[in-house]
mmCIF file with all atom_site columns, C-alpha atoms in Angstrom:
data_model
loop_
_atom_site.group_PDB
_atom_site.id
_atom_site.type_symbol
_atom_site.label_atom_id
_atom_site.label_alt_id
_atom_site.label_comp_id
_atom_site.label_asym_id
_atom_site.label_entity_id
_atom_site.label_seq_id
_atom_site.pdbx_PDB_ins_code
_atom_site.Cartn_x
_atom_site.Cartn_y
_atom_site.Cartn_z
_atom_site.occupancy
_atom_site.B_iso_or_equiv
_atom_site.pdbx_formal_charge
_atom_site.auth_seq_id
_atom_site.auth_comp_id
_atom_site.auth_asym_id
_atom_site.auth_atom_id
_atom_site.pdbx_PDB_model_num
ATOM 1   C CA . UNK V 1 1   ? 67.299 -21.303 131.705 1.00 96.00 ? 811  UNK V CA 1
ATOM 2   C CA . UNK V 1 2   ? 65.916 -23.839 129.322 1.00 98.00 ? 812  UNK V CA 1
ATOM 3   C CA . UNK V 1 3   ? 62.236 -23.728 128.251 1.00 99.00 ? 813  UNK V CA 1
ATOM 4   C CA . UNK V 1 4   ? 60.575 -26.424 126.114 1.00 99.00 ? 814  UNK V CA 1
ATOM 5   C CA . UNK V 1 5   ? 57.784 -24.820 123.905 1.00 99.00 ? 815  UNK V CA 1
ATOM 6   C CA . UNK V 1 6   ? 55.076 -26.761 122.236 1.00 99.00 ? 816  UNK V CA 1
ATOM 7   C CA . UNK V 1 7   ? 52.349 -25.731 119.750 1.00 98.00 ? 817  UNK V CA 1
ATOM 8   C CA . UNK V 1 8   ? 49.853 -27.291 117.313 1.00 98.00 ? 818  UNK V CA 1
ATOM 9   C CA . UNK V 1 9   ? 51.195 -30.693 116.561 1.00 97.00 ? 819  UNK V CA 1
ATOM 10  C CA . UNK V 1 10  ? 51.493 -33.833 118.748 1.00 98.00 ? 820  UNK V CA 1
ATOM 11  C CA . UNK V 1 11  ? 54.973 -35.197 118.260 1.00 98.00 ? 821  UNK V CA 1
ATOM 12  C CA . UNK V 1 12  ? 56.130 -38.822 119.096 1.00 97.00 ? 822  UNK V CA 1
ATOM 13  C CA . UNK V 1 13  ? 59.453 -37.171 120.487 1.00 97.00 ? 823  UNK V CA 1
ATOM 14  C CA . UNK V 1 14  ? 57.415 -35.566 123.081 1.00 98.00 ? 824  UNK V CA 1
ATOM 15  C CA . UNK V 1 15  ? 54.486 -37.944 123.555 1.00 98.00 ? 825  UNK V CA 1
ATOM 16  C CA . UNK V 1 16  ? 56.994 -40.694 124.475 1.00 97.00 ? 826  UNK V CA 1
ATOM 17  C CA . UNK V 1 17  ? 58.273 -42.882 127.533 1.00 96.00 ? 827  UNK V CA 1
ATOM 18  C CA . UNK V 1 18  ? 61.623 -41.462 126.984 1.00 97.00 ? 828  UNK V CA 1
ATOM 19  C CA . UNK V 1 19  ? 60.521 -37.715 127.283 1.00 98.00 ? 829  UNK V CA 1
ATOM 20  C CA . UNK V 1 20  ? 62.296 -37.313 130.801 1.00 97.00 ? 830  UNK V CA 1
ATOM 21  C CA . UNK V 1 21  ? 65.439 -38.537 129.155 1.00 97.00 ? 831  UNK V CA 1
ATOM 22  C CA . UNK V 1 22  ? 65.491 -36.089 126.246 1.00 97.00 ? 832  UNK V CA 1
ATOM 23  C CA . UNK V 1 23  ? 63.933 -32.985 128.210 1.00 98.00 ? 833  UNK V CA 1
ATOM 24  C CA . UNK V 1 24  ? 64.345 -33.761 131.838 1.00 96.00 ? 834  UNK V CA 1
ATOM 25  C CA . UNK V 1 25  ? 66.975 -30.655 131.867 1.00 97.00 ? 835  UNK V CA 1
ATOM 26  C CA . UNK V 1 26  ? 64.302 -28.015 131.192 1.00 98.00 ? 836  UNK V CA 1
ATOM 27  C CA . UNK V 1 27  ? 63.131 -25.539 133.742 1.00 98.00 ? 837  UNK V CA 1
ATOM 28  C CA . UNK V 1 28  ? 59.643 -25.067 132.481 1.00 99.00 ? 838  UNK V CA 1
ATOM 29  C CA . UNK V 1 29  ? 57.357 -25.665 129.500 1.00 99.00 ? 839  UNK V CA 1
ATOM 30  C CA . UNK V 1 30  ? 55.183 -23.303 127.517 1.00 99.00 ? 840  UNK V CA 1
ATOM 31  C CA . UNK V 1 31  ? 52.240 -24.207 125.094 1.00 99.00 ? 841  UNK V CA 1
ATOM 32  C CA . UNK V 1 32  ? 51.154 -21.822 122.262 1.00 99.00 ? 842  UNK V CA 1
ATOM 33  C CA . UNK V 1 33  ? 47.920 -23.692 121.893 1.00 98.00 ? 843  UNK V CA 1
ATOM 34  C CA . UNK V 1 34  ? 46.053 -26.250 119.674 1.00 98.00 ? 844  UNK V CA 1
ATOM 35  C CA . UNK V 1 35  ? 47.228 -29.113 121.593 1.00 98.00 ? 845  UNK V CA 1
ATOM 36  C CA . UNK V 1 36  ? 44.834 -31.824 123.287 1.00 96.00 ? 846  UNK V CA 1
ATOM 37  C CA . UNK V 1 37  ? 44.418 -31.929 126.910 1.00 96.00 ? 847  UNK V CA 1
ATOM 38  C CA . UNK V 1 38  ? 45.987 -35.518 127.373 1.00 96.00 ? 848  UNK V CA 1
ATOM 39  C CA . UNK V 1 39  ? 49.097 -34.453 125.587 1.00 98.00 ? 849  UNK V CA 1
ATOM 40  C CA . UNK V 1 40  ? 49.746 -31.152 127.919 1.00 98.00 ? 850  UNK V CA 1
ATOM 41  C CA . UNK V 1 41  ? 48.902 -33.392 130.936 1.00 98.00 ? 851  UNK V CA 1
ATOM 42  C CA . UNK V 1 42  ? 51.233 -36.124 129.795 1.00 98.00 ? 852  UNK V CA 1
ATOM 43  C CA . UNK V 1 43  ? 54.061 -33.565 129.440 1.00 99.00 ? 853  UNK V CA 1
ATOM 44  C CA . UNK V 1 44  ? 53.394 -32.106 132.752 1.00 98.00 ? 854  UNK V CA 1
ATOM 45  C CA . UNK V 1 45  ? 53.179 -35.077 134.773 1.00 98.00 ? 855  UNK V CA 1
ATOM 46  C CA . UNK V 1 46  ? 56.194 -36.642 133.003 1.00 98.00 ? 856  UNK V CA 1
ATOM 47  C CA . UNK V 1 47  ? 58.502 -33.957 133.317 1.00 98.00 ? 857  UNK V CA 1
ATOM 48  C CA . UNK V 1 48  ? 57.202 -32.437 136.708 1.00 98.00 ? 858  UNK V CA 1
ATOM 49  C CA . UNK V 1 49  ? 57.909 -29.061 135.780 1.00 98.00 ? 859  UNK V CA 1
ATOM 50  C CA . UNK V 1 50  ? 55.326 -26.142 135.404 1.00 99.00 ? 860  UNK V CA 1
ATOM 51  C CA . UNK V 1 51  ? 53.508 -25.610 132.082 1.00 99.00 ? 861  UNK V CA 1
ATOM 52  C CA . UNK V 1 52  ? 52.295 -22.423 131.145 1.00 99.00 ? 862  UNK V CA 1
ATOM 53  C CA . UNK V 1 53  ? 49.606 -22.178 128.069 1.00 99.00 ? 863  UNK V CA 1
ATOM 54  C CA . UNK V 1 54  ? 47.583 -20.213 126.219 1.00 99.00 ? 864  UNK V CA 1
ATOM 55  C CA . UNK V 1 55  ? 44.634 -21.800 124.003 1.00 98.00 ? 865  UNK V CA 1
ATOM 56  C CA . UNK V 1 56  ? 44.366 -21.935 120.304 1.00 97.00 ? 866  UNK V CA 1
ATOM 57  C CA . UNK V 1 57  ? 41.471 -21.477 117.796 1.00 96.00 ? 867  UNK V CA 1
ATOM 58  C CA . UNK V 1 58  ? 40.922 -25.311 117.936 1.00 93.00 ? 868  UNK V CA 1
ATOM 59  C CA . UNK V 1 59  ? 40.981 -25.639 121.499 1.00 93.00 ? 869  UNK V CA 1
ATOM 60  C CA . UNK V 1 60  ? 37.748 -26.232 123.415 1.00 86.00 ? 870  UNK V CA 1
ATOM 61  C CA . UNK V 1 61  ? 36.765 -25.364 127.232 1.00 80.00 ? 871  UNK V CA 1
ATOM 62  C CA . UNK V 1 62  ? 34.606 -28.505 127.353 1.00 72.00 ? 872  UNK V CA 1
ATOM 63  C CA . UNK V 1 63  ? 35.016 -31.738 125.340 1.00 63.00 ? 873  UNK V CA 1
ATOM 64  C CA . UNK V 1 64  ? 32.589 -34.857 124.836 1.00 60.00 ? 874  UNK V CA 1
ATOM 65  C CA . UNK V 1 65  ? 34.071 -38.040 126.013 1.00 62.00 ? 875  UNK V CA 1
ATOM 66  C CA . UNK V 1 66  ? 32.845 -41.592 126.567 1.00 61.00 ? 876  UNK V CA 1
ATOM 67  C CA . UNK V 1 67  ? 31.871 -40.353 130.048 1.00 64.00 ? 877  UNK V CA 1
ATOM 68  C CA . UNK V 1 68  ? 30.003 -37.290 128.749 1.00 64.00 ? 878  UNK V CA 1
ATOM 69  C CA . UNK V 1 69  ? 31.031 -33.526 128.717 1.00 62.00 ? 879  UNK V CA 1
ATOM 70  C CA . UNK V 1 70  ? 34.139 -32.786 130.580 1.00 69.00 ? 880  UNK V CA 1
ATOM 71  C CA . UNK V 1 71  ? 36.368 -29.926 131.006 1.00 78.00 ? 881  UNK V CA 1
ATOM 72  C CA . UNK V 1 72  ? 38.876 -29.517 128.161 1.00 78.00 ? 882  UNK V CA 1
ATOM 73  C CA . UNK V 1 73  ? 41.435 -27.567 129.894 1.00 93.00 ? 883  UNK V CA 1
ATOM 74  C CA . UNK V 1 74  ? 44.630 -29.465 130.707 1.00 95.00 ? 884  UNK V CA 1
ATOM 75  C CA . UNK V 1 75  ? 44.799 -30.160 134.617 1.00 96.00 ? 885  UNK V CA 1
ATOM 76  C CA . UNK V 1 76  ? 48.122 -29.273 136.398 1.00 97.00 ? 886  UNK V CA 1
ATOM 77  C CA . UNK V 1 77  ? 48.821 -26.695 133.788 1.00 98.00 ? 887  UNK V CA 1
ATOM 78  C CA . UNK V 1 78  ? 48.781 -22.757 134.027 1.00 98.00 ? 888  UNK V CA 1
ATOM 79  C CA . UNK V 1 79  ? 46.404 -20.560 131.766 1.00 98.00 ? 889  UNK V CA 1
ATOM 80  C CA . UNK V 1 80  ? 48.395 -17.313 131.204 1.00 99.00 ? 890  UNK V CA 1
ATOM 81  C CA . UNK V 1 81  ? 45.660 -15.835 128.780 1.00 98.00 ? 891  UNK V CA 1
ATOM 82  C CA . UNK V 1 82  ? 45.338 -12.049 129.805 1.00 98.00 ? 892  UNK V CA 1
ATOM 83  C CA . UNK V 1 83  ? 47.726 -12.312 132.670 1.00 98.00 ? 893  UNK V CA 1
ATOM 84  C CA . UNK V 1 84  ? 51.300 -11.443 133.429 1.00 98.00 ? 894  UNK V CA 1
ATOM 85  C CA . UNK V 1 85  ? 53.106 -14.334 135.304 1.00 98.00 ? 895  UNK V CA 1
ATOM 86  C CA . UNK V 1 86  ? 56.381 -13.952 136.845 1.00 98.00 ? 896  UNK V CA 1
ATOM 87  C CA . UNK V 1 87  ? 58.508 -17.331 137.415 1.00 98.00 ? 897  UNK V CA 1
ATOM 88  C CA . UNK V 1 88  ? 61.851 -17.408 138.526 1.00 96.00 ? 898  UNK V CA 1
ATOM 89  C CA . UNK V 1 89  ? 62.414 -13.877 137.819 1.00 96.00 ? 899  UNK V CA 1
ATOM 90  C CA . UNK V 1 90  ? 61.029 -14.377 134.248 1.00 98.00 ? 900  UNK V CA 1
ATOM 91  C CA . UNK V 1 91  ? 57.872 -12.185 133.390 1.00 99.00 ? 901  UNK V CA 1
ATOM 92  C CA . UNK V 1 92  ? 55.639 -13.644 130.955 1.00 99.00 ? 902  UNK V CA 1
ATOM 93  C CA . UNK V 1 93  ? 52.545 -12.321 129.240 1.00 99.00 ? 903  UNK V CA 1
ATOM 94  C CA . UNK V 1 94  ? 49.858 -14.447 127.483 1.00 99.00 ? 904  UNK V CA 1
ATOM 95  C CA . UNK V 1 95  ? 47.338 -13.833 124.945 1.00 99.00 ? 905  UNK V CA 1
ATOM 96  C CA . UNK V 1 96  ? 45.240 -16.835 123.519 1.00 98.00 ? 906  UNK V CA 1
ATOM 97  C CA . UNK V 1 97  ? 43.383 -17.300 119.995 1.00 98.00 ? 907  UNK V CA 1
ATOM 98  C CA . UNK V 1 98  ? 43.364 -16.359 116.543 1.00 98.00 ? 908  UNK V CA 1
ATOM 99  C CA . UNK V 1 99  ? 41.955 -13.661 114.292 1.00 98.00 ? 909  UNK V CA 1
ATOM 100 C CA . UNK V 1 100 ? 38.026 -13.917 114.138 1.00 97.00 ? 910  UNK V CA 1
ATOM 101 C CA . UNK V 1 101 ? 36.975 -15.882 111.054 1.00 96.00 ? 911  UNK V CA 1
ATOM 102 C CA . UNK V 1 102 ? 34.213 -18.359 111.614 1.00 95.00 ? 912  UNK V CA 1
ATOM 103 C CA . UNK V 1 103 ? 32.563 -17.375 114.962 1.00 92.00 ? 913  UNK V CA 1
ATOM 104 C CA . UNK V 1 104 ? 34.206 -20.146 116.770 1.00 89.00 ? 914  UNK V CA 1
ATOM 105 C CA . UNK V 1 105 ? 35.653 -20.176 120.256 1.00 91.00 ? 915  UNK V CA 1
ATOM 106 C CA . UNK V 1 106 ? 38.735 -18.037 120.906 1.00 96.00 ? 916  UNK V CA 1
ATOM 107 C CA . UNK V 1 107 ? 38.699 -15.909 117.878 1.00 98.00 ? 917  UNK V CA 1
ATOM 108 C CA . UNK V 1 108 ? 38.994 -12.100 118.190 1.00 98.00 ? 918  UNK V CA 1
ATOM 109 C CA . UNK V 1 109 ? 38.775 -9.184  115.930 1.00 98.00 ? 919  UNK V CA 1
ATOM 110 C CA . UNK V 1 110 ? 41.824 -6.965  115.889 1.00 98.00 ? 920  UNK V CA 1
ATOM 111 C CA . UNK V 1 111 ? 39.717 -4.483  118.126 1.00 98.00 ? 921  UNK V CA 1
ATOM 112 C CA . UNK V 1 112 ? 39.027 -7.136  120.744 1.00 98.00 ? 922  UNK V CA 1
ATOM 113 C CA . UNK V 1 113 ? 42.583 -8.411  120.888 1.00 99.00 ? 923  UNK V CA 1
ATOM 114 C CA . UNK V 1 114 ? 43.985 -5.098  121.508 1.00 98.00 ? 924  UNK V CA 1
ATOM 115 C CA . UNK V 1 115 ? 41.533 -4.403  124.368 1.00 98.00 ? 925  UNK V CA 1
ATOM 116 C CA . UNK V 1 116 ? 42.802 -7.634  125.666 1.00 98.00 ? 926  UNK V CA 1
ATOM 117 C CA . UNK V 1 117 ? 46.438 -6.567  125.355 1.00 98.00 ? 927  UNK V CA 1
ATOM 118 C CA . UNK V 1 118 ? 45.967 -3.016  126.741 1.00 96.00 ? 928  UNK V CA 1
ATOM 119 C CA . UNK V 1 119 ? 44.218 -4.060  129.627 1.00 97.00 ? 929  UNK V CA 1
ATOM 120 C CA . UNK V 1 120 ? 47.488 -5.487  130.913 1.00 98.00 ? 930  UNK V CA 1
ATOM 121 C CA . UNK V 1 121 ? 49.419 -1.930  130.261 1.00 96.00 ? 931  UNK V CA 1
ATOM 122 C CA . UNK V 1 122 ? 48.945 -0.756  133.815 1.00 97.00 ? 932  UNK V CA 1
ATOM 123 C CA . UNK V 1 123 ? 50.359 -4.170  135.388 1.00 97.00 ? 933  UNK V CA 1
ATOM 124 C CA . UNK V 1 124 ? 53.346 -3.884  133.018 1.00 98.00 ? 934  UNK V CA 1
ATOM 125 C CA . UNK V 1 125 ? 54.028 -0.416  133.950 1.00 97.00 ? 935  UNK V CA 1
ATOM 126 C CA . UNK V 1 126 ? 53.733 -1.249  137.590 1.00 97.00 ? 936  UNK V CA 1
ATOM 127 C CA . UNK V 1 127 ? 56.229 -4.109  137.269 1.00 98.00 ? 937  UNK V CA 1
ATOM 128 C CA . UNK V 1 128 ? 58.633 -1.836  135.381 1.00 96.00 ? 938  UNK V CA 1
ATOM 129 C CA . UNK V 1 129 ? 58.545 1.138   137.876 1.00 97.00 ? 939  UNK V CA 1
ATOM 130 C CA . UNK V 1 130 ? 58.324 -0.715  141.051 1.00 97.00 ? 940  UNK V CA 1
ATOM 131 C CA . UNK V 1 131 ? 60.353 -3.801  140.585 1.00 96.00 ? 941  UNK V CA 1
ATOM 132 C CA . UNK V 1 132 ? 62.516 -3.050  137.381 1.00 96.00 ? 942  UNK V CA 1
ATOM 133 C CA . UNK V 1 133 ? 60.868 -6.094  135.689 1.00 97.00 ? 943  UNK V CA 1
ATOM 134 C CA . UNK V 1 134 ? 60.368 -5.908  131.976 1.00 98.00 ? 944  UNK V CA 1
ATOM 135 C CA . UNK V 1 135 ? 58.419 -8.421  130.013 1.00 98.00 ? 945  UNK V CA 1
ATOM 136 C CA . UNK V 1 136 ? 60.936 -11.141 128.894 1.00 98.00 ? 946  UNK V CA 1
ATOM 137 C CA . UNK V 1 137 ? 58.470 -13.437 127.031 1.00 99.00 ? 947  UNK V CA 1
ATOM 138 C CA . UNK V 1 138 ? 55.158 -12.856 125.108 1.00 99.00 ? 948  UNK V CA 1
ATOM 139 C CA . UNK V 1 139 ? 53.219 -16.192 124.335 1.00 99.00 ? 949  UNK V CA 1
ATOM 140 C CA . UNK V 1 140 ? 50.218 -16.101 121.973 1.00 99.00 ? 950  UNK V CA 1
ATOM 141 C CA . UNK V 1 141 ? 48.868 -18.375 119.620 1.00 99.00 ? 951  UNK V CA 1
ATOM 142 C CA . UNK V 1 142 ? 48.303 -16.156 116.462 1.00 99.00 ? 952  UNK V CA 1
ATOM 143 C CA . UNK V 1 143 ? 51.640 -14.565 114.944 1.00 98.00 ? 953  UNK V CA 1
ATOM 144 C CA . UNK V 1 144 ? 52.030 -10.685 114.726 1.00 99.00 ? 954  UNK V CA 1
ATOM 145 C CA . UNK V 1 145 ? 50.968 -9.110  111.615 1.00 98.00 ? 955  UNK V CA 1
ATOM 146 C CA . UNK V 1 146 ? 53.343 -9.475  108.577 1.00 97.00 ? 956  UNK V CA 1
ATOM 147 C CA . UNK V 1 147 ? 55.497 -11.842 110.635 1.00 97.00 ? 957  UNK V CA 1
ATOM 148 C CA . UNK V 1 148 ? 55.049 -15.700 109.911 1.00 96.00 ? 958  UNK V CA 1
ATOM 149 C CA . UNK V 1 149 ? 51.451 -15.052 109.236 1.00 96.00 ? 959  UNK V CA 1
ATOM 150 C CA . UNK V 1 150 ? 49.486 -15.797 106.003 1.00 94.00 ? 960  UNK V CA 1
ATOM 151 C CA . UNK V 1 151 ? 47.106 -13.778 103.732 1.00 94.00 ? 961  UNK V CA 1
ATOM 152 C CA . UNK V 1 152 ? 43.900 -15.720 104.637 1.00 96.00 ? 962  UNK V CA 1
ATOM 153 C CA . UNK V 1 153 ? 41.739 -14.384 107.576 1.00 96.00 ? 963  UNK V CA 1
ATOM 154 C CA . UNK V 1 154 ? 42.404 -17.282 109.828 1.00 96.00 ? 964  UNK V CA 1
ATOM 155 C CA . UNK V 1 155 ? 46.047 -17.151 109.795 1.00 97.00 ? 965  UNK V CA 1
ATOM 156 C CA . UNK V 1 156 ? 46.412 -13.291 109.648 1.00 98.00 ? 966  UNK V CA 1
ATOM 157 C CA . UNK V 1 157 ? 48.574 -12.000 112.158 1.00 98.00 ? 967  UNK V CA 1
ATOM 158 C CA . UNK V 1 158 ? 47.610 -9.129  114.900 1.00 99.00 ? 968  UNK V CA 1
ATOM 159 C CA . UNK V 1 159 ? 48.456 -5.499  114.273 1.00 99.00 ? 969  UNK V CA 1
ATOM 160 C CA . UNK V 1 160 ? 48.525 -5.028  118.115 1.00 99.00 ? 970  UNK V CA 1
ATOM 161 C CA . UNK V 1 161 ? 51.245 -7.681  118.648 1.00 99.00 ? 971  UNK V CA 1
ATOM 162 C CA . UNK V 1 162 ? 53.476 -5.721  116.559 1.00 99.00 ? 972  UNK V CA 1
ATOM 163 C CA . UNK V 1 163 ? 52.774 -2.671  118.709 1.00 98.00 ? 973  UNK V CA 1
ATOM 164 C CA . UNK V 1 164 ? 53.488 -4.609  121.948 1.00 98.00 ? 974  UNK V CA 1
ATOM 165 C CA . UNK V 1 165 ? 56.940 -5.706  120.370 1.00 99.00 ? 975  UNK V CA 1
ATOM 166 C CA . UNK V 1 166 ? 57.805 -2.189  119.717 1.00 98.00 ? 976  UNK V CA 1
ATOM 167 C CA . UNK V 1 167 ? 56.657 -0.716  122.810 1.00 98.00 ? 977  UNK V CA 1
ATOM 168 C CA . UNK V 1 168 ? 58.057 -3.616  125.339 1.00 98.00 ? 978  UNK V CA 1
ATOM 169 C CA . UNK V 1 169 ? 60.730 -5.150  123.238 1.00 98.00 ? 979  UNK V CA 1
ATOM 170 C CA . UNK V 1 170 ? 60.517 -8.704  125.032 1.00 99.00 ? 980  UNK V CA 1
ATOM 171 C CA . UNK V 1 171 ? 63.395 -11.036 124.322 1.00 99.00 ? 981  UNK V CA 1
ATOM 172 C CA . UNK V 1 172 ? 60.961 -13.534 122.935 1.00 99.00 ? 982  UNK V CA 1
ATOM 173 C CA . UNK V 1 173 ? 57.627 -13.568 121.087 1.00 99.00 ? 983  UNK V CA 1
ATOM 174 C CA . UNK V 1 174 ? 56.483 -17.081 120.830 1.00 99.00 ? 984  UNK V CA 1
ATOM 175 C CA . UNK V 1 175 ? 53.778 -18.078 118.711 1.00 99.00 ? 985  UNK V CA 1
ATOM 176 C CA . UNK V 1 176 ? 51.992 -21.182 116.920 1.00 98.00 ? 986  UNK V CA 1
ATOM 177 C CA . UNK V 1 177 ? 49.035 -21.299 114.704 1.00 97.00 ? 987  UNK V CA 1
ATOM 178 C CA . UNK V 1 178 ? 50.876 -21.238 111.272 1.00 96.00 ? 988  UNK V CA 1
ATOM 179 C CA . UNK V 1 179 ? 51.695 -24.807 110.513 1.00 92.00 ? 989  UNK V CA 1
ATOM 180 C CA . UNK V 1 180 ? 55.013 -25.234 108.890 1.00 87.00 ? 990  UNK V CA 1
ATOM 181 C CA . UNK V 1 181 ? 55.330 -28.322 106.545 1.00 76.00 ? 991  UNK V CA 1
ATOM 182 C CA . UNK V 1 182 ? 58.205 -26.499 104.404 1.00 70.00 ? 992  UNK V CA 1
ATOM 183 C CA . UNK V 1 183 ? 61.726 -26.761 105.675 1.00 60.00 ? 993  UNK V CA 1
ATOM 184 C CA . UNK V 1 184 ? 62.663 -23.594 103.748 1.00 62.00 ? 994  UNK V CA 1
ATOM 185 C CA . UNK V 1 185 ? 59.777 -21.684 105.500 1.00 72.00 ? 995  UNK V CA 1
ATOM 186 C CA . UNK V 1 186 ? 61.399 -18.941 107.809 1.00 84.00 ? 996  UNK V CA 1
ATOM 187 C CA . UNK V 1 187 ? 60.162 -19.725 111.378 1.00 94.00 ? 997  UNK V CA 1
ATOM 188 C CA . UNK V 1 188 ? 62.629 -17.384 113.324 1.00 96.00 ? 998  UNK V CA 1
ATOM 189 C CA . UNK V 1 189 ? 62.539 -13.420 112.637 1.00 97.00 ? 999  UNK V CA 1
ATOM 190 C CA . UNK V 1 190 ? 64.066 -10.700 114.552 1.00 98.00 ? 1000 UNK V CA 1
ATOM 191 C CA . UNK V 1 191 ? 61.698 -7.578  115.003 1.00 98.00 ? 1001 UNK V CA 1
ATOM 192 C CA . UNK V 1 192 ? 64.161 -5.114  116.548 1.00 97.00 ? 1002 UNK V CA 1
ATOM 193 C CA . UNK V 1 193 ? 65.747 -6.907  119.470 1.00 97.00 ? 1003 UNK V CA 1
ATOM 194 C CA . UNK V 1 194 ? 62.861 -9.324  119.868 1.00 99.00 ? 1004 UNK V CA 1
ATOM 195 C CA . UNK V 1 195 ? 63.270 -12.899 118.539 1.00 98.00 ? 1005 UNK V CA 1
ATOM 196 C CA . UNK V 1 196 ? 59.906 -14.110 117.021 1.00 99.00 ? 1006 UNK V CA 1
ATOM 197 C CA . UNK V 1 197 ? 59.608 -17.806 116.974 1.00 98.00 ? 1007 UNK V CA 1
ATOM 198 C CA . UNK V 1 198 ? 56.962 -20.079 115.194 1.00 98.00 ? 1008 UNK V CA 1
ATOM 199 C CA . UNK V 1 199 ? 56.802 -22.889 117.752 1.00 98.00 ? 1009 UNK V CA 1
ATOM 200 C CA . UNK V 1 200 ? 55.073 -25.345 115.565 1.00 97.00 ? 1010 UNK V CA 1
ATOM 201 C CA . UNK V 1 201 ? 55.991 -28.771 117.005 1.00 96.00 ? 1011 UNK V CA 1
ATOM 202 C CA . UNK V 1 202 ? 58.429 -27.894 119.544 1.00 97.00 ? 1012 UNK V CA 1
ATOM 203 C CA . UNK V 1 203 ? 61.324 -25.520 120.253 1.00 97.00 ? 1013 UNK V CA 1
ATOM 204 C CA . UNK V 1 204 ? 64.040 -25.461 122.883 1.00 98.00 ? 1014 UNK V CA 1
ATOM 205 C CA . UNK V 1 205 ? 64.947 -21.757 124.067 1.00 98.00 ? 1015 UNK V CA 1
ATOM 206 C CA . UNK V 1 206 ? 67.314 -20.458 126.562 1.00 97.00 ? 1016 UNK V CA 1
ATOM 207 C CA . UNK V 1 207 ? 66.667 -17.271 128.410 1.00 95.00 ? 1017 UNK V CA 1
#
């Protein structure tokens, strides 16, 4: 199964009339956050495939337009923050936002993020025991602590994400948030058997 993953940057190769020619064979789309509403709506309408997303620290629930205050969330897309979502046999878990640094929207302390994550543990246990389903993909905006993150508070990764990787061993841990302009910067790291990918711009993965 082929998945198009987007994060943080509007790219011409995606926001293009030829998107269906380039990416029409994908099965679904994931967004790791900090992408404008119009961009995600364009992708989901052009490809006519499901789009699952979490929000980033620069996203807004409401935005001001020439018509006044409007909902900032993309229509036709599925918010998976704080949820387990099953699609075509693939169990996904989503957690939005970044480390708390300025008091803005979608910012969390380590303790708050841990609480969000551990609230899902009973559902994860239920899926494993009764349906033999394990988490295949964890989708976040921020990275795990010490993997692809930076030393400043805004871009610091969450320790609880490392715990999730060790406990549930998903095949993929997909995140954004850390912009990568240096081609030599490492964007794919293995944490045990889990492939951790910084999806800045776009990535194609196969499950």
